[in-house]
Amino acid sequence: MKLYIDIPSFINYGKETITQTFECVYLPNGYTADVELEAVLYTSSEEWGKETTLWGWKITGASLFNEAGEEIEPQKALIDELITKIEVEI
């Protein structure tokens, strides 16, 4: 599954860390998750949106829901599975 990071308008020349939340991400096991990502963006241009690359990302929070939509405890195994299934692009 791919999650796309929006490049915020405040990104300036250099490195910037942003936080973005994705709601209702569908997981292969039938669960859904609300995922909070922290991403490091780097831009080598002073023009907004130009030459911006994704340097790295990590999950900083997740709420997991079963097939019935009931929130479940975010067990480490499920979080690890979530991390391996996510691709992040800008």
GROMACS .gro file of N, CA and C in nm:
model
  270
    1MET      N    1   0.085  -0.117   0.000
    1MET     CA    2   0.000   0.000   0.000
    1MET      C    3   0.090   0.123   0.000
    2LYS      N    4   0.048   0.223  -0.075
    2LYS     CA    5   0.127   0.344  -0.084
    2LYS      C    6   0.056   0.458  -0.014
    3LEU      N    7   0.131   0.534   0.061
    3LEU     CA    8   0.080   0.656   0.123
    3LEU      C    9   0.157   0.772   0.061
    4TYR      N   10   0.088   0.876   0.025
    4TYR     CA   11   0.151   0.990  -0.040
    4TYR      C   12   0.157   1.108   0.054
    5ILE      N   13   0.277   1.156   0.078
    5ILE     CA   14   0.300   1.273   0.163
    5ILE      C   15   0.276   1.399   0.081
    6ASP      N   16   0.196   1.489   0.133
    6ASP     CA   17   0.178   1.619   0.068
    6ASP      C   18   0.295   1.709   0.106
    7ILE      N   19   0.349   1.779   0.007
    7ILE     CA   20   0.457   1.873   0.035
    7ILE      C   21   0.393   2.003   0.085
    8PRO      N   22   0.415   2.037   0.213
    8PRO     CA   23   0.350   2.159   0.265
    8PRO      C   24   0.412   2.285   0.206
    9SER      N   25   0.334   2.391   0.204
    9SER     CA   26   0.379   2.516   0.143
    9SER      C   27   0.491   2.583   0.222
   10PHE      N   28   0.510   2.545   0.349
   10PHE     CA   29   0.614   2.610   0.430
   10PHE      C   30   0.753   2.548   0.410
   11ILE      N   31   0.764   2.444   0.328
   11ILE     CA   32   0.894   2.380   0.306
   11ILE      C   33   0.988   2.481   0.241
   12ASN      N   34   1.100   2.503   0.302
   12ASN     CA   35   1.202   2.593   0.249
   12ASN      C   36   1.322   2.512   0.202
   13TYR      N   37   1.417   2.580   0.147
   13TYR     CA   38   1.542   2.517   0.105
   13TYR      C   39   1.604   2.446   0.225
   14GLY      N   40   1.640   2.321   0.208
   14GLY     CA   41   1.702   2.246   0.316
   14GLY      C   42   1.614   2.132   0.364
   15LYS      N   43   1.632   2.094   0.490
   15LYS     CA   44   1.565   1.977   0.547
   15LYS      C   45   1.452   2.020   0.639
   16GLU      N   46   1.341   1.948   0.632
   16GLU     CA   47   1.224   1.980   0.713
   16GLU      C   48   1.158   1.850   0.758
   17THR      N   49   1.121   1.842   0.885
   17THR     CA   50   1.048   1.727   0.937
   17THR      C   51   0.901   1.765   0.950
   18ILE      N   52   0.814   1.682   0.892
   18ILE     CA   53   0.671   1.709   0.898
   18ILE      C   54   0.599   1.586   0.955
   19THR      N   55   0.479   1.608   1.004
   19THR     CA   56   0.393   1.499   1.052
   19THR      C   57   0.266   1.501   0.969
   20GLN      N   58   0.226   1.382   0.924
   20GLN     CA   59   0.103   1.373   0.845
   20GLN      C   60   0.022   1.253   0.895
   21THR      N   61  -0.109   1.269   0.902
   21THR     CA   62  -0.197   1.162   0.948
   21THR      C   63  -0.279   1.109   0.832
   22PHE      N   64  -0.289   0.977   0.825
   22PHE     CA   65  -0.369   0.909   0.723
   22PHE      C   66  -0.478   0.832   0.795
   23GLU      N   67  -0.603   0.853   0.756
   23GLU     CA   68  -0.715   0.784   0.821
   23GLU      C   69  -0.763   0.669   0.734
   24CYS      N   70  -0.803   0.562   0.799
   24CYS     CA   71  -0.865   0.446   0.734
   24CYS      C   72  -0.774   0.384   0.628
   25VAL      N   73  -0.652   0.353   0.666
   25VAL     CA   74  -0.560   0.281   0.579
   25VAL      C   75  -0.598   0.133   0.585
   26TYR      N   76  -0.625   0.072   0.470
   26TYR     CA   77  -0.667  -0.069   0.467
   26TYR      C   78  -0.546  -0.160   0.472
   27LEU      N   79  -0.547  -0.256   0.565
   27LEU     CA   80  -0.438  -0.350   0.581
   27LEU      C   81  -0.475  -0.484   0.517
   28PRO      N   82  -0.374  -0.561   0.475
   28PRO     CA   83  -0.402  -0.688   0.408
   28PRO      C   84  -0.482  -0.788   0.493
   29ASN      N   85  -0.473  -0.777   0.625
   29ASN     CA   86  -0.544  -0.873   0.711
   29ASN      C   87  -0.691  -0.835   0.735
   30GLY      N   88  -0.740  -0.734   0.665
   30GLY     CA   89  -0.879  -0.692   0.681
   30GLY      C   90  -0.898  -0.582   0.783
   31TYR      N   91  -0.796  -0.552   0.859
   31TYR     CA   92  -0.803  -0.443   0.956
   31TYR      C   93  -0.783  -0.310   0.884
   32THR      N   94  -0.819  -0.204   0.954
   32THR     CA   95  -0.786  -0.070   0.907
   32THR      C   96  -0.705  -0.001   1.016
   33ALA      N   97  -0.640   0.108   0.979
   33ALA     CA   98  -0.559   0.181   1.076
   33ALA      C   99  -0.562   0.330   1.044
   34ASP      N  100  -0.556   0.409   1.149
   34ASP     CA  101  -0.525   0.551   1.135
   34ASP      C  102  -0.378   0.562   1.169
   35VAL      N  103  -0.302   0.615   1.078
   35VAL     CA  104  -0.157   0.614   1.091
   35VAL      C  105  -0.103   0.756   1.094
   36GLU      N  106  -0.015   0.782   1.190
   36GLU     CA  107   0.055   0.910   1.194
   36GLU      C  108   0.200   0.884   1.154
   37LEU      N  109   0.246   0.955   1.051
   37LEU     CA  110   0.383   0.940   1.003
   37LEU      C  111   0.461   1.067   1.027
   38GLU      N  112   0.587   1.049   1.059
   38GLU     CA  113   0.680   1.161   1.062
   38GLU      C  114   0.774   1.141   0.944
   39ALA      N  115   0.785   1.239   0.860
   39ALA     CA  116   0.867   1.228   0.739
   39ALA      C  117   0.969   1.340   0.736
   40VAL      N  118   1.087   1.308   0.684
   40VAL     CA  119   1.191   1.407   0.665
   40VAL      C  120   1.203   1.436   0.516
   41LEU      N  121   1.175   1.560   0.480
   41LEU     CA  122   1.183   1.603   0.341
   41LEU      C  123   1.305   1.692   0.323
   42TYR      N  124   1.367   1.679   0.207
   42TYR     CA  125   1.481   1.766   0.175
   42TYR      C  126   1.456   1.827   0.038
   43THR      N  127   1.475   1.957   0.030
   43THR     CA  128   1.462   2.022  -0.100
   43THR      C  129   1.589   2.101  -0.132
   44SER      N  130   1.634   2.088  -0.256
   44SER     CA  131   1.757   2.157  -0.298
   44SER      C  132   1.725   2.276  -0.386
   45SER      N  133   1.598   2.316  -0.387
   45SER     CA  134   1.556   2.430  -0.467
   45SER      C  135   1.479   2.526  -0.377
   46GLU      N  136   1.487   2.654  -0.409
   46GLU     CA  137   1.411   2.752  -0.331
   46GLU      C  138   1.269   2.768  -0.384
   47GLU      N  139   1.236   2.696  -0.492
   47GLU     CA  140   1.104   2.702  -0.550
   47GLU      C  141   1.018   2.592  -0.489
   48TRP      N  142   0.897   2.625  -0.441
   48TRP     CA  143   0.812   2.530  -0.372
   48TRP      C  144   0.784   2.407  -0.458
   49GLY      N  145   0.802   2.288  -0.400
   49GLY     CA  146   0.770   2.163  -0.468
   49GLY      C  147   0.873   2.114  -0.567
   50LYS      N  148   0.978   2.190  -0.588
   50LYS     CA  149   1.080   2.151  -0.685
   50LYS      C  150   1.194   2.079  -0.613
   51GLU      N  151   1.243   1.974  -0.674
   51GLU     CA  152   1.361   1.902  -0.625
   51GLU      C  153   1.349   1.862  -0.478
   52THR      N  154   1.231   1.818  -0.440
   52THR     CA  155   1.209   1.773  -0.303
   52THR      C  156   1.215   1.621  -0.299
   53THR      N  157   1.289   1.567  -0.206
   53THR     CA  158   1.301   1.422  -0.192
   53THR      C  159   1.264   1.381  -0.049
   54LEU      N  160   1.223   1.256  -0.037
   54LEU     CA  161   1.188   1.199   0.093
   54LEU      C  162   1.314   1.132   0.149
   55TRP      N  163   1.366   1.185   0.258
   55TRP     CA  164   1.488   1.130   0.318
   55TRP      C  165   1.459   1.012   0.409
   56GLY      N  166   1.341   1.009   0.467
   56GLY     CA  167   1.309   0.899   0.557
   56GLY      C  168   1.176   0.924   0.624
   57TRP      N  169   1.121   0.818   0.686
   57TRP     CA  170   0.993   0.831   0.754
   57TRP      C  171   0.984   0.724   0.862
   58LYS      N  172   0.894   0.750   0.957
   58LYS     CA  173   0.866   0.650   1.061
   58LYS      C  174   0.724   0.669   1.109
   59ILE      N  175   0.666   0.560   1.158
   59ILE     CA  176   0.534   0.568   1.218
   59ILE      C  177   0.549   0.619   1.360
   60THR      N  178   0.477   0.725   1.392
   60THR     CA  179   0.484   0.780   1.528
   60THR      C  180   0.357   0.750   1.607
   61GLY      N  181   0.255   0.698   1.539
   61GLY     CA  182   0.133   0.661   1.610
   61GLY      C  183   0.041   0.583   1.518
   62ALA      N  184  -0.037   0.493   1.575
   62ALA     CA  185  -0.133   0.417   1.496
   62ALA      C  186  -0.248   0.371   1.584
   63SER      N  187  -0.368   0.383   1.532
   63SER     CA  188  -0.487   0.325   1.595
   63SER      C  189  -0.535   0.216   1.501
   64LEU      N  190  -0.555   0.096   1.554
   64LEU     CA  191  -0.597  -0.017   1.471
   64LEU      C  192  -0.742  -0.053   1.498
   65PHE      N  193  -0.811  -0.097   1.391
   65PHE     CA  194  -0.952  -0.132   1.399
   65PHE      C  195  -0.973  -0.268   1.332
   66ASN      N  196  -1.054  -0.354   1.394
   66ASN     CA  197  -1.081  -0.486   1.335
   66ASN      C  198  -1.186  -0.473   1.223
   67GLU      N  199  -1.224  -0.587   1.166
   67GLU     CA  200  -1.319  -0.587   1.053
   67GLU      C  201  -1.453  -0.524   1.090
   68ALA      N  202  -1.490  -0.530   1.216
   68ALA     CA  203  -1.616  -0.471   1.261
   68ALA      C  204  -1.605  -0.322   1.292
   69GLY      N  205  -1.487  -0.267   1.275
   69GLY     CA  206  -1.466  -0.125   1.302
   69GLY      C  207  -1.438  -0.093   1.447
   70GLU      N  208  -1.417  -0.197   1.530
   70GLU     CA  209  -1.388  -0.175   1.672
   70GLU      C  210  -1.239  -0.153   1.691
   71GLU      N  211  -1.206  -0.052   1.770
   71GLU     CA  212  -1.064  -0.025   1.795
   71GLU      C  213  -1.004  -0.137   1.878
   72ILE      N  214  -0.885  -0.179   1.842
   72ILE     CA  215  -0.815  -0.285   1.914
   72ILE      C  216  -0.680  -0.233   1.961
   73GLU      N  217  -0.626  -0.300   2.062
   73GLU     CA  218  -0.495  -0.260   2.113
   73GLU      C  219  -0.390  -0.274   2.003
   74PRO      N  220  -0.308  -0.173   1.983
   74PRO     CA  221  -0.205  -0.180   1.878
   74PRO      C  222  -0.088  -0.270   1.919
   75GLN      N  223  -0.106  -0.400   1.899
   75GLN     CA  224  -0.002  -0.495   1.936
   75GLN      C  225   0.122  -0.474   1.848
   76LYS      N  226   0.237  -0.499   1.906
   76LYS     CA  227   0.362  -0.477   1.835
   76LYS      C  228   0.368  -0.553   1.703
   77ALA      N  229   0.321  -0.677   1.700
   77ALA     CA  230   0.325  -0.757   1.578
   77ALA      C  231   0.245  -0.691   1.466
   78LEU      N  232   0.129  -0.634   1.501
   78LEU     CA  233   0.048  -0.568   1.399
   78LEU      C  234   0.114  -0.440   1.350
   79ILE      N  235   0.176  -0.366   1.440
   79ILE     CA  236   0.248  -0.245   1.400
   79ILE      C  237   0.364  -0.282   1.308
   80ASP      N  238   0.438  -0.387   1.343
   80ASP     CA  239   0.550  -0.431   1.258
   80ASP      C  240   0.500  -0.471   1.120
   81GLU      N  241   0.385  -0.541   1.114
   81GLU     CA  242   0.328  -0.581   0.985
   81GLU      C  243   0.291  -0.457   0.905
   82LEU      N  244   0.233  -0.360   0.972
   82LEU     CA  245   0.194  -0.236   0.908
   82LEU      C  246   0.315  -0.166   0.846
   83ILE      N  247   0.423  -0.160   0.921
   83ILE     CA  248   0.544  -0.094   0.873
   83ILE      C  249   0.598  -0.163   0.747
   84THR      N  250   0.597  -0.296   0.745
   84THR     CA  251   0.653  -0.367   0.629
   84THR      C  252   0.565  -0.355   0.505
   85LYS      N  253   0.437  -0.323   0.521
   85LYS     CA  254   0.346  -0.315   0.407
   85LYS      C  255   0.337  -0.174   0.347
   86ILE      N  256   0.385  -0.075   0.418
   86ILE     CA  257   0.367   0.064   0.373
   86ILE      C  258   0.484   0.109   0.286
   87GLU      N  259   0.449   0.174   0.175
   87GLU     CA  260   0.546   0.248   0.095
   87GLU      C  261   0.504   0.395   0.102
   88VAL      N  262   0.600   0.482   0.120
   88VAL     CA  263   0.569   0.623   0.132
   88VAL      C  264   0.635   0.698   0.016
   89GLU      N  265   0.558   0.781  -0.049
   89GLU     CA  266   0.610   0.864  -0.159
   89GLU      C  267   0.563   1.007  -0.137
   90ILE      N  268   0.628   1.098  -0.209
   90ILE     CA  269   0.584   1.237  -0.203
   90ILE      C  270   0.521   1.274  -0.336
   0.00000   0.00000   0.00000
